[in-house]
PDB file of C-alpha atoms in Angstrom:
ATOM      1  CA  UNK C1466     157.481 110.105  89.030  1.00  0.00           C
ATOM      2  CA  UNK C1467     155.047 107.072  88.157  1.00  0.00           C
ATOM      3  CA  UNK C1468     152.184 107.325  85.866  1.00  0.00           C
ATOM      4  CA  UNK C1469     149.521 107.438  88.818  1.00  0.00           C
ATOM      5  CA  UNK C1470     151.442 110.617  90.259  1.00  0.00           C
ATOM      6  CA  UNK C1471     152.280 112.340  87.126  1.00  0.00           C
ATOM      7  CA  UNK C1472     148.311 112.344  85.908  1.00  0.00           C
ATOM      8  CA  UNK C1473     147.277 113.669  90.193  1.00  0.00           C
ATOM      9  CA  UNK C1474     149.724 116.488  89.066  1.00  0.00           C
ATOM     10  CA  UNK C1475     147.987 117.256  86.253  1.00  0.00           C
ATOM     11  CA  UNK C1476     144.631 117.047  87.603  1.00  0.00           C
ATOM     12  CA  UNK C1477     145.853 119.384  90.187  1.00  0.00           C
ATOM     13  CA  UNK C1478     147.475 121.933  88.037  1.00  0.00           C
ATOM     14  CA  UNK C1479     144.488 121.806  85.462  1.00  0.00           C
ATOM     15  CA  UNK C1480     142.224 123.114  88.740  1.00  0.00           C
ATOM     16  CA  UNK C1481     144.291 125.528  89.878  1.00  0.00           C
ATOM     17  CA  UNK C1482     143.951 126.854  86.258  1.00  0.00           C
ATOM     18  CA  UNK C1483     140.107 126.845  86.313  1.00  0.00           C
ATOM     19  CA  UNK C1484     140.193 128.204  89.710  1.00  0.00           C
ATOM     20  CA  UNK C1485     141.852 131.409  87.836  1.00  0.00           C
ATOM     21  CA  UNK C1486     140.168 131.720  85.065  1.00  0.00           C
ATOM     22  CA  UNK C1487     136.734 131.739  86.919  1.00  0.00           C
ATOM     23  CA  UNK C1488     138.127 134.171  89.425  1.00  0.00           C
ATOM     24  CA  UNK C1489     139.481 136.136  86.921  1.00  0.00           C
ATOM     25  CA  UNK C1490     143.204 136.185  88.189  1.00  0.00           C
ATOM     26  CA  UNK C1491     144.963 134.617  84.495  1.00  0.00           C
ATOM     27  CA  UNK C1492     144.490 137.814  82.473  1.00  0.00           C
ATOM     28  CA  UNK C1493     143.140 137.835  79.181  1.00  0.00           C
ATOM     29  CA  UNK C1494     146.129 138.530  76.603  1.00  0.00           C
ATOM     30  CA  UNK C1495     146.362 142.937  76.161  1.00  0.00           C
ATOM     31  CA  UNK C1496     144.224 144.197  72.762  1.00  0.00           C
ATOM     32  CA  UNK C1497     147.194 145.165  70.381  1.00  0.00           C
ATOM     33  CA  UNK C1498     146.416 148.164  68.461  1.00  0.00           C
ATOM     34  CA  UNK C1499     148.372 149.702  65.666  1.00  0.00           C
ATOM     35  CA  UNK C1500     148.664 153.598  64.837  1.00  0.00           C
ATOM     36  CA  UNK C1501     150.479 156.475  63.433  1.00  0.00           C
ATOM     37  CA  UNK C1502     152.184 159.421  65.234  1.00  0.00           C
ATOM     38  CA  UNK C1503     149.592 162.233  66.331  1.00  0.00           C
ATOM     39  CA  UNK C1504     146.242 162.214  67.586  1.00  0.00           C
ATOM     40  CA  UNK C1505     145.686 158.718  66.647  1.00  0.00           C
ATOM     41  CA  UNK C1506     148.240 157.460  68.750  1.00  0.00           C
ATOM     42  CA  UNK C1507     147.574 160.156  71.536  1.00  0.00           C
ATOM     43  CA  UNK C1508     143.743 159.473  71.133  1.00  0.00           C
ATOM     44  CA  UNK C1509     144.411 155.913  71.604  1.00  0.00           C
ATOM     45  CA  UNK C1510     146.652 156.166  74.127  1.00  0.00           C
ATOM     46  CA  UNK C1511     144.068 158.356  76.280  1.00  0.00           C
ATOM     47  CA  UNK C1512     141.177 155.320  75.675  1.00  0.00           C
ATOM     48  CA  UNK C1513     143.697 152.589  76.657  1.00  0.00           C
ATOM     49  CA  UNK C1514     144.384 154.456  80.036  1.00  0.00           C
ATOM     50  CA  UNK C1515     140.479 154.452  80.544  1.00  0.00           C
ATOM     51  CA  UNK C1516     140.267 150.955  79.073  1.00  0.00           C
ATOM     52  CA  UNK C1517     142.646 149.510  81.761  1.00  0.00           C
ATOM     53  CA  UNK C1518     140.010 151.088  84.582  1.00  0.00           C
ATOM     54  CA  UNK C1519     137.610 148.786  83.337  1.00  0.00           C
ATOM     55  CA  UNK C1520     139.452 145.664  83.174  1.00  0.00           C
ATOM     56  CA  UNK C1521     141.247 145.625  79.243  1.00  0.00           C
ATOM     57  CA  UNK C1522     144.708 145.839  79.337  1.00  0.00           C
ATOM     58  CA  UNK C1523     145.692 147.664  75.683  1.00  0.00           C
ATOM     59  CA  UNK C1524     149.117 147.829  74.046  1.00  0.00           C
ATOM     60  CA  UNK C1525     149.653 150.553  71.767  1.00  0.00           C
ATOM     61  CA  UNK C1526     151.748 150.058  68.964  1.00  0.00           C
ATOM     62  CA  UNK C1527     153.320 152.827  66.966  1.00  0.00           C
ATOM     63  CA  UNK C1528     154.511 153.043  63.368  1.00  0.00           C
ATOM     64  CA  UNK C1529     156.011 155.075  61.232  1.00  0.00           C
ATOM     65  CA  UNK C1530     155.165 154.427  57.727  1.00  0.00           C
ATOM     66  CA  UNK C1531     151.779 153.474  56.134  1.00  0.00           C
ATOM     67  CA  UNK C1532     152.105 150.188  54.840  1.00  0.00           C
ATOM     68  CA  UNK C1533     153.372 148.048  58.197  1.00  0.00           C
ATOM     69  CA  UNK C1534     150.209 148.292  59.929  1.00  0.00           C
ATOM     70  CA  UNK C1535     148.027 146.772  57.059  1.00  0.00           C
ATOM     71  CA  UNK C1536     150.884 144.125  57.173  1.00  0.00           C
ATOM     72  CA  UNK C1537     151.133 143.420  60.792  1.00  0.00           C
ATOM     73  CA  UNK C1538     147.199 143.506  61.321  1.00  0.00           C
ATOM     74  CA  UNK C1539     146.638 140.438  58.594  1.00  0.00           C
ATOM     75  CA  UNK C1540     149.287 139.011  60.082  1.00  0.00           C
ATOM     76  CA  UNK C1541     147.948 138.602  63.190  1.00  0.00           C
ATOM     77  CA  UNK C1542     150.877 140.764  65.091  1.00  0.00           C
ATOM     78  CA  UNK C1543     148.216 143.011  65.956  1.00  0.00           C
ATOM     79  CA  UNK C1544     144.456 143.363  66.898  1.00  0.00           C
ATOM     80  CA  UNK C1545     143.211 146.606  65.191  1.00  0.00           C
ATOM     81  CA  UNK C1546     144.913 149.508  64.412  1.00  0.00           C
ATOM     82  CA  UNK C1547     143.828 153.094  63.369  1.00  0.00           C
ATOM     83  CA  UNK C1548     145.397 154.864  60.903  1.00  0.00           C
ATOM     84  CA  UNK C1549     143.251 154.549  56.868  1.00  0.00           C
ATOM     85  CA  UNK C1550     140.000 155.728  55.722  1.00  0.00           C
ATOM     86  CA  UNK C1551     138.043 153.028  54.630  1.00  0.00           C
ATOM     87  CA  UNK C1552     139.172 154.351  50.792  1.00  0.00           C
ATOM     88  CA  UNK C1553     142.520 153.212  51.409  1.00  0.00           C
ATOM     89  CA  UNK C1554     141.762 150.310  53.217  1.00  0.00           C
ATOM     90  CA  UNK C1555     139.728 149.350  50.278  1.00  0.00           C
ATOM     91  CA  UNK C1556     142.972 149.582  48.188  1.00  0.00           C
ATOM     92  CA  UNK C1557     144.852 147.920  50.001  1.00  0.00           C
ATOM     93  CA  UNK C1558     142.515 144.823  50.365  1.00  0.00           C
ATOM     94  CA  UNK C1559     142.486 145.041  46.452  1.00  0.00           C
ATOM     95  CA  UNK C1560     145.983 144.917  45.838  1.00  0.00           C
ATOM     96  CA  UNK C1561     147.190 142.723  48.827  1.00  0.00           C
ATOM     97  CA  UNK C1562     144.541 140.555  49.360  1.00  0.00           C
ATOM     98  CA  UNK C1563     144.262 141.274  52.854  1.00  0.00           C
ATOM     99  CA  UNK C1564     141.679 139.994  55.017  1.00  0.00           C
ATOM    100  CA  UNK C1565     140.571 143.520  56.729  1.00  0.00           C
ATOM    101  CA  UNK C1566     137.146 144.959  57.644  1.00  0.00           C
ATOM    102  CA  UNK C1567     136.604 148.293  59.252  1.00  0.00           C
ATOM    103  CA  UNK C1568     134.656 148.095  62.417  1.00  0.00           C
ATOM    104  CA  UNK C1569     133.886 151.523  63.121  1.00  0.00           C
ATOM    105  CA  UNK C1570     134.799 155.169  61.966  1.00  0.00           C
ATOM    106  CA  UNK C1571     137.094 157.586  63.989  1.00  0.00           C
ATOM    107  CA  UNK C1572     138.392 161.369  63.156  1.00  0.00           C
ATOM    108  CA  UNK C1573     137.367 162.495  59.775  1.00  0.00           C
ATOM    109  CA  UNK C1574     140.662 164.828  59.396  1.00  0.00           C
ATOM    110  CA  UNK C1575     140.241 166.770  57.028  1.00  0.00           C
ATOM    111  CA  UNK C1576     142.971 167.555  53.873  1.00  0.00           C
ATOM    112  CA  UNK C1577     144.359 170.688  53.364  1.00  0.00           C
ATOM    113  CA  UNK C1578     146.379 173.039  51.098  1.00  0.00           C
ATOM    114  CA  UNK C1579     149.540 174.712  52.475  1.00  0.00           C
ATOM    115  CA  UNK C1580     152.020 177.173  51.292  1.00  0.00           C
ATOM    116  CA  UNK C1581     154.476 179.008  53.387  1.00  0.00           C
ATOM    117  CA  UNK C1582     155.163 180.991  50.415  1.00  0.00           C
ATOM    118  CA  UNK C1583     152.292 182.604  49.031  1.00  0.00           C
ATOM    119  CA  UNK C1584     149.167 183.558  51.151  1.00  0.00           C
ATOM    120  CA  UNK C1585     146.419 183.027  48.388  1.00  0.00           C
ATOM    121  CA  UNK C1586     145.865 180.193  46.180  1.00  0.00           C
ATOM    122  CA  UNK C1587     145.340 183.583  43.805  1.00  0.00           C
ATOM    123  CA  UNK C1588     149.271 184.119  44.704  1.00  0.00           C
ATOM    124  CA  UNK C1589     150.466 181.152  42.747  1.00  0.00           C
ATOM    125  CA  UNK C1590     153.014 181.546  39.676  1.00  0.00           C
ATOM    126  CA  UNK C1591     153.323 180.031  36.724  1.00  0.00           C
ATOM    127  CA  UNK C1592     154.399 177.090  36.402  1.00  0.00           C
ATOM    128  CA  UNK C1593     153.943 176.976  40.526  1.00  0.00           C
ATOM    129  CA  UNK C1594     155.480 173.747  42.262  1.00  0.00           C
ATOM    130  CA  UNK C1595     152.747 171.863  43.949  1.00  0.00           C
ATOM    131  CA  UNK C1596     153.808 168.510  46.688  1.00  0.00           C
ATOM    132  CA  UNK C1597     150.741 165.914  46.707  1.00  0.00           C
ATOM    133  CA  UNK C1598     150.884 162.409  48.574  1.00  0.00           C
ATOM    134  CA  UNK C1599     152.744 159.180  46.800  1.00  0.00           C
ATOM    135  CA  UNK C1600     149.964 156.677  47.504  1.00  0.00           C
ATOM    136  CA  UNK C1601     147.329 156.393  44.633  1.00  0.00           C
ATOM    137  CA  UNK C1602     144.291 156.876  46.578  1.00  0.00           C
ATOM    138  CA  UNK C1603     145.848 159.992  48.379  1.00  0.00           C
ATOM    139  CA  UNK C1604     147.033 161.105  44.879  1.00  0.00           C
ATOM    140  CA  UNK C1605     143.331 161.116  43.801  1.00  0.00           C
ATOM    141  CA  UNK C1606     142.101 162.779  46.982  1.00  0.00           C
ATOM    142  CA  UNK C1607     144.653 165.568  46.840  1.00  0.00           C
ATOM    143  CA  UNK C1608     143.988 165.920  42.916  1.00  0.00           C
ATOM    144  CA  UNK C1609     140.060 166.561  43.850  1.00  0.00           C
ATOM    145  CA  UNK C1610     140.681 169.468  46.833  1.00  0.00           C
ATOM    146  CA  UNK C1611     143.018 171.302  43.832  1.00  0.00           C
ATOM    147  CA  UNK C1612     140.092 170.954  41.453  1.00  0.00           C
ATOM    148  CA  UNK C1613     137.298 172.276  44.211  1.00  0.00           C
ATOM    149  CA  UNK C1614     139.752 175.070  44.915  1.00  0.00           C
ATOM    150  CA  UNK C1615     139.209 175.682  41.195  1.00  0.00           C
ATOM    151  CA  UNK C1616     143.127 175.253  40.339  1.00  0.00           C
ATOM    152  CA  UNK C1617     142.565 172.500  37.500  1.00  0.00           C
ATOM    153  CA  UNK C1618     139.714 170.131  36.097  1.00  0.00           C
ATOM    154  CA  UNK C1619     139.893 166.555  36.021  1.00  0.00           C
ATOM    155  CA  UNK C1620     137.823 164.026  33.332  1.00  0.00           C
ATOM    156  CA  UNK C1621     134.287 163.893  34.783  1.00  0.00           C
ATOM    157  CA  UNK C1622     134.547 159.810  34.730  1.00  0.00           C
ATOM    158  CA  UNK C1623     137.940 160.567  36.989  1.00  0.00           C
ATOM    159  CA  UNK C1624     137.390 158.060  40.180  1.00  0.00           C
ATOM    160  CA  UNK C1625     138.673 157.757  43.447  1.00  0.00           C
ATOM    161  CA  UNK C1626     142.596 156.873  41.985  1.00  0.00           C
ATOM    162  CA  UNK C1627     142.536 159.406  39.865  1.00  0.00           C
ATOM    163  CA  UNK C1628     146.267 160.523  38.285  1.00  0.00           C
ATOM    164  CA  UNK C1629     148.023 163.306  36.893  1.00  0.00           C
ATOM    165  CA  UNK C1630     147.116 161.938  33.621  1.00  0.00           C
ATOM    166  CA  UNK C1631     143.205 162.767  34.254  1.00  0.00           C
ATOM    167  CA  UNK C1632     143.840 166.501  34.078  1.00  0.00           C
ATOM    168  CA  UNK C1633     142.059 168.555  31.452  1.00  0.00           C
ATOM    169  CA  UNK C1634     142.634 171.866  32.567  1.00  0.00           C
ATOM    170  CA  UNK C1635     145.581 173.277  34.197  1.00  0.00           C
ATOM    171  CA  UNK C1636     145.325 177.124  33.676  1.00  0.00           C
ATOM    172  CA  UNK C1637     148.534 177.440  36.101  1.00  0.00           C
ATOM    173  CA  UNK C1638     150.516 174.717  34.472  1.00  0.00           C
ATOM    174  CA  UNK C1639     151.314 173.464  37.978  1.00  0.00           C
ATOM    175  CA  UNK C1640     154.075 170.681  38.146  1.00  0.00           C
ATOM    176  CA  UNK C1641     153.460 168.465  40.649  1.00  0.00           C
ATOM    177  CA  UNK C1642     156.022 166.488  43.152  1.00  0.00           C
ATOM    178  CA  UNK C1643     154.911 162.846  44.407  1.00  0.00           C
ATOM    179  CA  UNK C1644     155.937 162.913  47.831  1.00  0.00           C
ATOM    180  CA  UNK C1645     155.364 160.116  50.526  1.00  0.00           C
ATOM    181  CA  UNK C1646     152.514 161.583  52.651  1.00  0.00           C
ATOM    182  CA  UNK C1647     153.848 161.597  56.258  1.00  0.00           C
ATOM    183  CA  UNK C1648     156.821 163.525  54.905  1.00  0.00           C
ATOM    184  CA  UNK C1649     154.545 166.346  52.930  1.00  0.00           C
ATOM    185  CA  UNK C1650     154.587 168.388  56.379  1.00  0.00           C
ATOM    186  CA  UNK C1651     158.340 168.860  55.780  1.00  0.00           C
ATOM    187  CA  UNK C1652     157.911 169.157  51.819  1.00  0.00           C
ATOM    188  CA  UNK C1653     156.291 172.387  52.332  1.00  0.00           C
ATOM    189  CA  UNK C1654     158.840 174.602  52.514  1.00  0.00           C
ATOM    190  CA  UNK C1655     160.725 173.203  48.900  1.00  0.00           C
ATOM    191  CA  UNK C1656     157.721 174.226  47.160  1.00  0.00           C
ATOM    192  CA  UNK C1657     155.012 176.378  46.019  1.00  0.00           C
ATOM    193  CA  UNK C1658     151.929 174.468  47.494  1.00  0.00           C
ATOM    194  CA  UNK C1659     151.497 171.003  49.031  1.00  0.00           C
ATOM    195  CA  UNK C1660     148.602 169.327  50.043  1.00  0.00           C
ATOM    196  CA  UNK C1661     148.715 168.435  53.963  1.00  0.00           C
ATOM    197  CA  UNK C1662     147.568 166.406  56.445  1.00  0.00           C
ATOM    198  CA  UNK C1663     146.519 168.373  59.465  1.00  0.00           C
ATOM    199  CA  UNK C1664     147.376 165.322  62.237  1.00  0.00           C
ATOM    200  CA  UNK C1665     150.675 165.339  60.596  1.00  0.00           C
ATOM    201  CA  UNK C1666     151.457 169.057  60.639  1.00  0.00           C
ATOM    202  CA  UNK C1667     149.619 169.274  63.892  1.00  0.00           C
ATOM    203  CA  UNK C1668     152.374 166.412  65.059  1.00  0.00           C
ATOM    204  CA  UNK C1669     155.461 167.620  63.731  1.00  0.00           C
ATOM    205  CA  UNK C1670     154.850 170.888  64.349  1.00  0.00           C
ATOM    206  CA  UNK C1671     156.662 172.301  61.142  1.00  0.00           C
ATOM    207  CA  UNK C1672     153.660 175.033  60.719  1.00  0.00           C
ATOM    208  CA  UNK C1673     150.029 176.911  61.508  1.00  0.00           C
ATOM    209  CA  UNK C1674     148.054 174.063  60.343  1.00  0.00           C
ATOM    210  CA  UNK C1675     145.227 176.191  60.860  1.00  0.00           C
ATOM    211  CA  UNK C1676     146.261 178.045  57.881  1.00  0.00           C
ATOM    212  CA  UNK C1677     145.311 176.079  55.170  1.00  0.00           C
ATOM    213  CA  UNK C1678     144.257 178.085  51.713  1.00  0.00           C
ATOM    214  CA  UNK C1679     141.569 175.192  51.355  1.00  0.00           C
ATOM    215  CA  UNK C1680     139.902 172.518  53.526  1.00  0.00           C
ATOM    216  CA  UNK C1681     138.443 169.351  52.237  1.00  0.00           C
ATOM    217  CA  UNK C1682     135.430 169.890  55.096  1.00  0.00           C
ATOM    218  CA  UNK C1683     133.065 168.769  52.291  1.00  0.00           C
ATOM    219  CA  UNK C1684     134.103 165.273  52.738  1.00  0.00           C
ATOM    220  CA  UNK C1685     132.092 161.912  53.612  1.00  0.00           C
ATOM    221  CA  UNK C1686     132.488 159.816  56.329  1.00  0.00           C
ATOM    222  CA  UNK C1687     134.242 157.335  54.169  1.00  0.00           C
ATOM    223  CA  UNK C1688     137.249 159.678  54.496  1.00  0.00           C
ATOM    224  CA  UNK C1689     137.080 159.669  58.402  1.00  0.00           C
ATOM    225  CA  UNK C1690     140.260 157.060  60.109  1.00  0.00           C
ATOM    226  CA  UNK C1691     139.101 153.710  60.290  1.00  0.00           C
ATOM    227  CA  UNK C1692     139.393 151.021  63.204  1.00  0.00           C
ATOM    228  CA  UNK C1693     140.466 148.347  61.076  1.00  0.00           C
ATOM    229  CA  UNK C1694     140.059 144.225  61.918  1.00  0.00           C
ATOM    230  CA  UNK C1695     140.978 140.969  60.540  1.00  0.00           C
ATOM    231  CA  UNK C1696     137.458 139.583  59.749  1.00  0.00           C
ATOM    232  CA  UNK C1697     138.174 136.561  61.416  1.00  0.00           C
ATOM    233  CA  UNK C1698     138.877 138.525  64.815  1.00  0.00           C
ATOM    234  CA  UNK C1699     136.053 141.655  63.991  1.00  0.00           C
ATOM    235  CA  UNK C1700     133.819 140.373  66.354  1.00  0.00           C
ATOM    236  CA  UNK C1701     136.118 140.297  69.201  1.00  0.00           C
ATOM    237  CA  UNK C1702     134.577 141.496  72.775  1.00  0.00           C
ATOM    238  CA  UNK C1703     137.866 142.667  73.908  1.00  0.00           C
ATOM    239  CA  UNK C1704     137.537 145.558  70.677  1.00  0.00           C
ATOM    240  CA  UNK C1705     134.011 145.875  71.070  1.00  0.00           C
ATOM    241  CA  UNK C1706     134.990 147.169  74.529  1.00  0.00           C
ATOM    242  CA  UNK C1707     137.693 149.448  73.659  1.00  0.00           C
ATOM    243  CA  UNK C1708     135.629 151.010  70.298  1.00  0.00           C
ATOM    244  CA  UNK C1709     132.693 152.573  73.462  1.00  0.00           C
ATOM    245  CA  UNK C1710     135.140 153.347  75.443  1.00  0.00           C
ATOM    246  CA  UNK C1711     136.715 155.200  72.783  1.00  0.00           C
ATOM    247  CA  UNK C1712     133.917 156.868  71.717  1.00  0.00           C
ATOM    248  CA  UNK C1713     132.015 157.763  74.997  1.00  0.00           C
ATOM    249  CA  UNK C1714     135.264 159.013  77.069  1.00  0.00           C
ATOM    250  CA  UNK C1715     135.064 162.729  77.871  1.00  0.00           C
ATOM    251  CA  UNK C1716     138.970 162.841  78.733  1.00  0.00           C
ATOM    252  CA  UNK C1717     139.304 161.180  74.787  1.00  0.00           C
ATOM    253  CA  UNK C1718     137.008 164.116  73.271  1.00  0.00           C
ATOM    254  CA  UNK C1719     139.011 166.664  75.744  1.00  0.00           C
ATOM    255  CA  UNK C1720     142.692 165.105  74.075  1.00  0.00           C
ATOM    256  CA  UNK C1721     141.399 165.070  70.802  1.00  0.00           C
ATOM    257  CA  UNK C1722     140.087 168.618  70.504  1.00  0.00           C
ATOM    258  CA  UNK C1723     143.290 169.591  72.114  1.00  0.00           C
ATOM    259  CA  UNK C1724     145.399 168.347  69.565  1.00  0.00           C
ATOM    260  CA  UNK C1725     143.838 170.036  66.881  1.00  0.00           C
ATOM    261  CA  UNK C1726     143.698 173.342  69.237  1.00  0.00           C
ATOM    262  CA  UNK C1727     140.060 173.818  69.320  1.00  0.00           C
ATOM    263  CA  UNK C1728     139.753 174.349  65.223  1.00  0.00           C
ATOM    264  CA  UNK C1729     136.996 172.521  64.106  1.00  0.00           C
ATOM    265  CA  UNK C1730     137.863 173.790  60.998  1.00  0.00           C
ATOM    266  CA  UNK C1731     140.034 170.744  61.011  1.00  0.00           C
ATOM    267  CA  UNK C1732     138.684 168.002  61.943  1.00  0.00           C
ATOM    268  CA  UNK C1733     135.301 165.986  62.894  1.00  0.00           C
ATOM    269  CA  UNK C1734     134.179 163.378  65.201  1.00  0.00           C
ATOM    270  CA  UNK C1735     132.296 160.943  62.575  1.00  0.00           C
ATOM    271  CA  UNK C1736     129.881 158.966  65.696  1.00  0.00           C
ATOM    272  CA  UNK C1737     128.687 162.284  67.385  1.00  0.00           C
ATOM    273  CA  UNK C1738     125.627 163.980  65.738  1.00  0.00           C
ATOM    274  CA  UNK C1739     125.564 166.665  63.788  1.00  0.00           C
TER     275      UNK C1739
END
């Protein structure tokens, strides 16, 4: 092929491309979004179906720990993902430098204690067992439902990673296990008391997470699961049309309130009004 027939090729080829992209037959590359077992994923799962009726093709990734995600996401594996309240995320950016912005607020789930042993937090021994999460701003949130259910007292200058170490008061002398949080649903039963995440007991279905002996319902939205972003790709059209479709579907809502079996005891919805 001479120079004069390889450069018509090209011209050709380069319209046929333009052709397609004004028709709309090359498809834009799918929205990759990240999440964790549970309603997140389900939730996600339900929007991507209605997603794809409008045009946006969505791949939804799952994982099964809580650090990946953040990883993946700054690396540019994924689009979004949906997993951290924006007190986490906030951690994380501190300690890993990562270049993440939430872009809007999900399910506010709230944080419970569990015990499959005792049926009041009244009912707790001596020296009682208690599982919270690993992760140090889980640590602190757990640490802050035991003090509002009025089973210890933390310094008042205690912040959001509170410890351990910042208790005053523990009338109880509860001894307390470190356990990674997506694994506290099974903890449950090897101790006295564990703090719980309802998606994840919901999930694995290891107990009545509608049983909890406390409910951290008093909670801000900056506790609510996160849509998380690089910054450089936050203003991307392709989430800005999944986030409304997310958050105006009916058949969303209907999977949603499904999952957490009609107990809004459990959980809220952190863009509908009170």
């Amino acid at each position: 092929m001479n120079v004069s027939q390889f450069l018509k090729k090209l011209t050709v080829s380069s319209a046929v491309v333009t052709a397609a992209l004004l028709t709309g037959t090359v498809a834009a590359a799918p929205l990759k979004i990240g999440v964790v077992p549970g309603i997140f994923a389900d939730s996600v799962e339900v929007a991507a179906q209605e997603a794809k009726k409008q045009g946006l093709d969505v791949e939804v990734i799952e994982f099964t720990d809580w650090a990946t995600p953040n990883v993946a996401l700054d690396a540019g594996d994924i689009d979004l993902n949906y997993y951290q309240n924006s007190n986490y995320l906030a951690n994380a950016v501190r300690d890993k430098g990562f270049k993440l912005v939430s872009v809007q607020p999900g399910i506010l789930s709230y944080l419970g204690l569990y015990s499959l042993k005792h049926s009041s937090l009244a009912d707790l021994p001596e020296g009682a067992k208690v599982a919270i999460a690993s992760d140090a701003v889980n640590v602190g949130r757990g640490l802050r439902l035991l003090e509002h259910a009025g089973l210890i007292k933390l310094r008042p200058d205690t912040g959001l990673l509170g410890t351990p170490a910042d208790i005053v008061a523990n009338p109880k002398n509860l001894k307390f296990v470190e356990v990674e949080g997506p694994q506290l649903a099974r903890a449950t039963q090897d101790v006295d008391l564990a703090q719980g995440f309802p998606y994840f007991i919901l999930a694995s279905k290891a107990f009545d997470a509608t049983k909890a002996l406390s409910l951290t319902s008093y909670e801000d939205d900056s506790w609510a699961i996160q849509f998380v972003a690089h910054s450089d790709k936050a203003a991307d059209p392709r989430i800005a049309q999944f986030l409304q479709v997310y958050k105006t579907s009916p058949a969303v809502r209907a999977a949603i309130d499904q999952f957490y079996q009609g107990e809004p005891k459990l959980y809220r919805l952190t863009w509908l009004k009170n």
